[in-house]
Amino acid sequence: DAGVIQSPRHEVTEMGQEVTLRCKPISGHDYLFWYRQTMMRGLELLIYFNNNVPIDDSGMPEDRFSAKMPNASFSTLKIQPSEPRDSAVYFCASSLNRVTDTQYFGPGTRLTVL
Amino acid sequence: GESVGLHLPTLSVQEGDNSIINCAYSNSASDYFIWYKQESGKGPQFIIDIRSNMDKRQGQRVTVLLNKTVKHLSLQIAATQPGDSAVYFCAENSPPGQLTFGSGTQLTVLP
């Protein structure tokens, strides 16, 4: 099993640019989660999906952030326009059936906004 | 709001000794807890979980203890090895339907 796959692993961009992060969950998992990790705030849940449908997006910081899951094997997290304070490591995770089943994390995308 | 917290941000142990990482939680309604390990440059990795109807659960070299009376969770690592050096997070299912992660403890194994 390849596990959760994320791309890119590193992204450096300039303020104001659009950033798109990608995630492929583990096959057969019904839940997908997007997290952001910073030294100041730790690991924060941004949004999660069940069967491709967004369930809770209350953690999305602003309208500049949006997430989609067009099918069971792909999700994107988009930031437009990006700002320096968005610099963080973004993780995608998936779980099998229930939201509190073990979540398996991807390797993360380290985003730096200059 | 209620949150998961850790007593110690850093812990250093000698190789071969046992490690104990503690976690306090404040939501008495939480019924599921997980410990994750995060190595540098990697995503969190599941270690062990426990449900509130249990006091103790053992895995390979790891044991999780749950004390609901004082809302305390601990992770014990037996015979700590250099590969155990990482940040350890506890998480609880609060608010309902979500996992809330603690701030993490950095474990350093000394040679």
Short mmCIF file of C-alpha atoms in Angstrom, two decimals:
data_model
loop_
_atom_site.label_atom_id
_atom_site.label_comp_id
_atom_site.label_asym_id
_atom_site.label_seq_id
_atom_site.Cartn_x
_atom_site.Cartn_y
_atom_site.Cartn_z
CA ASP A 1 0.00 0.00 0.00
CA ALA A 2 1.46 3.35 -1.03
CA GLY A 3 -0.16 5.23 1.83
CA VAL A 4 -1.41 8.78 1.53
CA ILE A 5 0.36 10.63 -1.25
CA GLN A 6 0.85 14.37 -1.30
CA SER A 7 2.37 16.69 -3.85
CA PRO A 8 4.39 18.74 -4.06
CA ARG A 9 6.60 18.00 -1.06
CA HIS A 10 7.94 21.53 -1.04
CA GLU A 11 6.50 24.71 -2.49
CA VAL A 12 8.04 28.15 -2.46
CA THR A 13 5.97 30.96 -3.87
CA GLU A 14 5.59 34.69 -3.69
CA MET A 15 2.87 36.54 -1.88
CA GLY A 16 -0.24 36.91 -3.98
CA GLN A 17 0.29 33.78 -6.03
CA GLU A 18 -2.12 30.88 -6.15
CA VAL A 19 -1.01 27.65 -4.51
CA THR A 20 -2.57 24.24 -5.06
CA LEU A 21 -1.75 21.27 -2.84
CA ARG A 22 -2.73 17.78 -3.86
CA CYS A 23 -3.61 14.61 -2.02
CA LYS A 24 -4.36 11.02 -2.91
CA PRO A 25 -5.89 9.14 0.03
CA ILE A 26 -5.49 5.46 0.74
CA SER A 27 -7.74 3.48 -1.56
CA GLY A 28 -10.99 2.50 0.11
CA HIS A 29 -10.84 5.17 2.79
CA ASP A 30 -14.04 7.17 3.08
CA TYR A 31 -12.70 10.11 5.09
CA LEU A 32 -10.12 12.67 4.05
CA PHE A 33 -8.68 15.40 6.24
CA TRP A 34 -6.57 18.49 5.61
CA TYR A 35 -4.40 19.78 8.47
CA ARG A 36 -1.98 22.64 8.86
CA GLN A 37 1.00 22.47 11.20
CA THR A 38 2.95 25.45 12.53
CA MET A 39 5.20 25.91 15.51
CA MET A 40 2.85 28.47 16.99
CA ARG A 41 -0.46 26.69 16.56
CA GLY A 42 0.51 23.05 16.28
CA LEU A 43 -1.60 20.70 14.19
CA GLU A 44 -4.93 22.23 13.17
CA LEU A 45 -7.77 20.59 11.28
CA LEU A 46 -8.82 22.70 8.31
CA ILE A 47 -11.53 20.62 6.67
CA TYR A 48 -12.62 17.04 6.24
CA PHE A 49 -14.62 15.10 3.68
CA ASN A 50 -16.77 11.99 3.88
CA ASN A 51 -17.35 10.17 0.61
CA ASN A 52 -16.10 13.23 -1.28
CA VAL A 53 -18.52 15.59 0.48
CA PRO A 54 -17.15 18.37 2.73
CA ILE A 55 -18.49 17.81 6.23
CA ASP A 56 -16.82 20.44 8.37
CA ASP A 57 -14.82 23.37 7.02
CA SER A 58 -14.91 25.46 10.19
CA GLY A 59 -11.14 25.25 10.45
CA MET A 60 -10.54 26.91 7.12
CA PRO A 61 -8.94 30.21 8.10
CA GLU A 62 -10.31 32.51 5.42
CA ASP A 63 -12.06 32.69 2.10
CA ARG A 64 -8.65 32.55 0.50
CA PHE A 65 -8.63 28.84 1.33
CA SER A 66 -10.74 26.34 -0.56
CA ALA A 67 -10.73 22.55 -0.80
CA LYS A 68 -12.30 20.15 -3.24
CA MET A 69 -12.61 16.41 -3.60
CA PRO A 70 -13.84 15.67 -7.13
CA ASN A 71 -13.52 11.91 -6.66
CA ALA A 72 -12.60 9.31 -4.07
CA SER A 73 -8.94 9.29 -5.01
CA PHE A 74 -8.07 12.98 -5.24
CA SER A 75 -8.37 16.17 -3.25
CA THR A 76 -6.94 19.65 -3.55
CA LEU A 77 -6.37 22.49 -1.12
CA LYS A 78 -6.04 25.85 -2.81
CA ILE A 79 -4.85 29.16 -1.41
CA GLN A 80 -5.55 32.24 -3.50
CA PRO A 81 -3.98 34.69 -2.98
CA SER A 82 -1.27 33.31 -0.72
CA GLU A 83 0.24 35.33 2.12
CA PRO A 84 3.44 34.87 4.16
CA ARG A 85 1.41 33.83 7.21
CA ASP A 86 0.20 30.82 5.24
CA SER A 87 3.69 29.34 5.45
CA ALA A 88 3.33 25.99 7.18
CA VAL A 89 3.38 22.26 6.60
CA TYR A 90 0.08 21.03 5.20
CA PHE A 91 -0.88 17.42 5.83
CA CYS A 92 -3.52 15.28 4.26
CA ALA A 93 -4.82 12.24 6.14
CA SER A 94 -7.42 9.57 5.45
CA SER A 95 -9.33 7.06 7.54
CA LEU A 96 -11.32 3.99 6.69
CA ASN A 97 -14.89 4.43 7.85
CA ARG A 98 -15.49 6.59 10.88
CA VAL A 99 -14.05 10.00 11.48
CA THR A 100 -12.32 8.77 14.60
CA ASP A 101 -10.88 5.66 13.03
CA THR A 102 -7.12 5.76 12.83
CA GLN A 103 -6.07 8.56 10.53
CA TYR A 104 -3.13 7.86 8.24
CA PHE A 105 -1.10 10.91 7.35
CA GLY A 106 0.76 11.76 4.21
CA PRO A 107 4.32 13.15 4.23
CA GLY A 108 3.09 16.74 4.07
CA THR A 109 3.73 19.74 1.84
CA ARG A 110 6.05 22.38 3.21
CA LEU A 111 4.78 25.72 1.93
CA THR A 112 6.85 28.87 2.07
CA VAL A 113 5.28 32.13 0.97
CA LEU A 114 7.80 34.91 0.48
CA GLY B 1 -12.69 25.89 24.82
CA GLU B 2 -11.53 22.53 26.08
CA SER B 3 -8.27 21.24 24.72
CA VAL B 4 -5.64 18.56 24.99
CA GLY B 5 -2.42 19.63 26.65
CA LEU B 6 0.94 18.12 27.46
CA HIS B 7 2.83 18.52 30.71
CA LEU B 8 6.34 18.58 29.25
CA PRO B 9 7.43 19.97 25.92
CA THR B 10 10.75 18.03 25.94
CA LEU B 11 11.95 14.76 27.38
CA SER B 12 15.45 13.26 27.27
CA VAL B 13 16.11 9.65 28.20
CA GLN B 14 19.06 7.30 28.06
CA GLU B 15 19.00 4.59 25.46
CA GLY B 16 17.59 1.45 27.01
CA ASP B 17 15.60 3.26 29.69
CA ASN B 18 11.83 3.47 29.72
CA SER B 19 10.09 6.68 28.60
CA ILE B 20 6.85 8.09 29.88
CA ILE B 21 5.07 10.85 28.01
CA ASN B 22 2.08 12.44 29.66
CA CYS B 23 -1.01 14.17 28.38
CA ALA B 24 -3.88 15.91 30.16
CA TYR B 25 -7.26 16.29 28.57
CA SER B 26 -10.14 18.38 29.78
CA ASN B 27 -13.18 17.08 27.90
CA SER B 28 -14.70 14.32 30.00
CA ALA B 29 -16.95 13.40 27.08
CA SER B 30 -14.01 12.25 24.96
CA ASP B 31 -14.15 8.51 24.47
CA TYR B 32 -11.29 7.84 22.09
CA PHE B 33 -7.62 8.75 22.34
CA ILE B 34 -4.67 8.21 20.03
CA TRP B 35 -0.92 8.61 20.29
CA TYR B 36 1.00 9.66 17.20
CA LYS B 37 4.74 9.81 16.57
CA GLN B 38 6.17 12.41 14.20
CA GLU B 39 9.74 12.16 13.00
CA SER B 40 11.47 15.14 11.50
CA GLY B 41 10.22 15.87 8.00
CA LYS B 42 7.48 13.26 8.13
CA GLY B 43 3.79 13.11 8.84
CA PRO B 44 2.37 11.87 12.14
CA GLN B 45 2.37 8.11 12.41
CA PHE B 46 -0.18 6.14 14.44
CA ILE B 47 1.29 4.38 17.46
CA ILE B 48 -1.56 3.16 19.62
CA ASP B 49 -5.10 4.08 20.58
CA ILE B 50 -7.42 3.47 23.49
CA ARG B 51 -11.13 3.82 24.08
CA SER B 52 -12.61 5.16 27.26
CA ASN B 53 -13.94 1.76 28.32
CA MET B 54 -10.34 0.64 28.84
CA ASP B 55 -7.66 1.67 31.34
CA LYS B 56 -4.67 0.15 29.62
CA ARG B 57 -3.65 -1.08 26.24
CA GLN B 58 -0.38 -2.59 25.18
CA GLY B 59 1.39 -2.72 21.86
CA GLN B 60 4.88 -3.62 20.82
CA ARG B 61 7.12 -1.86 23.39
CA VAL B 62 4.40 0.74 24.00
CA THR B 63 1.66 0.94 26.58
CA VAL B 64 -1.04 3.56 26.87
CA LEU B 65 -2.68 4.22 30.22
CA LEU B 66 -5.91 6.12 30.64
CA ASN B 67 -7.02 7.57 33.96
CA LYS B 68 -10.47 9.00 33.45
CA THR B 69 -10.75 10.14 37.04
CA VAL B 70 -8.03 12.74 36.61
CA LYS B 71 -8.35 12.97 32.80
CA HIS B 72 -4.83 11.83 32.20
CA LEU B 73 -3.28 9.84 29.40
CA SER B 74 0.24 8.48 29.24
CA LEU B 75 2.43 6.71 26.73
CA GLN B 76 5.10 4.37 28.02
CA ILE B 77 7.90 3.23 25.76
CA ALA B 78 9.95 0.31 26.99
CA ALA B 79 13.69 0.06 26.32
CA THR B 80 13.82 3.33 24.42
CA GLN B 81 15.86 3.23 21.25
CA PRO B 82 17.46 5.99 19.15
CA GLY B 83 14.74 5.46 16.55
CA ASP B 84 12.18 6.52 19.12
CA SER B 85 13.45 10.09 19.03
CA ALA B 86 10.54 12.13 17.68
CA VAL B 87 7.67 14.39 18.68
CA TYR B 88 4.79 12.54 20.27
CA PHE B 89 1.24 13.84 20.09
CA CYS B 90 -1.83 12.73 21.93
CA ALA B 91 -5.22 13.35 20.36
CA GLU B 92 -8.80 13.04 21.55
CA ASN B 93 -12.08 12.89 19.69
CA SER B 94 -13.26 16.32 20.72
CA PRO B 95 -15.28 18.07 19.47
CA PRO B 96 -17.40 15.09 18.44
CA GLY B 97 -16.46 13.82 15.03
CA GLN B 98 -13.01 15.34 15.06
CA LEU B 99 -9.58 14.66 16.48
CA THR B 100 -7.96 17.47 18.46
CA PHE B 101 -4.20 17.17 18.81
CA GLY B 102 -2.06 18.29 21.71
CA SER B 103 0.99 20.47 21.30
CA GLY B 104 3.43 17.56 21.30
CA THR B 105 6.42 16.39 23.35
CA GLN B 106 9.90 16.14 21.87
CA LEU B 107 11.54 12.88 22.96
CA THR B 108 15.33 12.73 22.65
CA VAL B 109 17.14 9.45 23.21
CA LEU B 110 20.68 9.91 24.50
CA PRO B 111 23.41 7.40 23.63
#
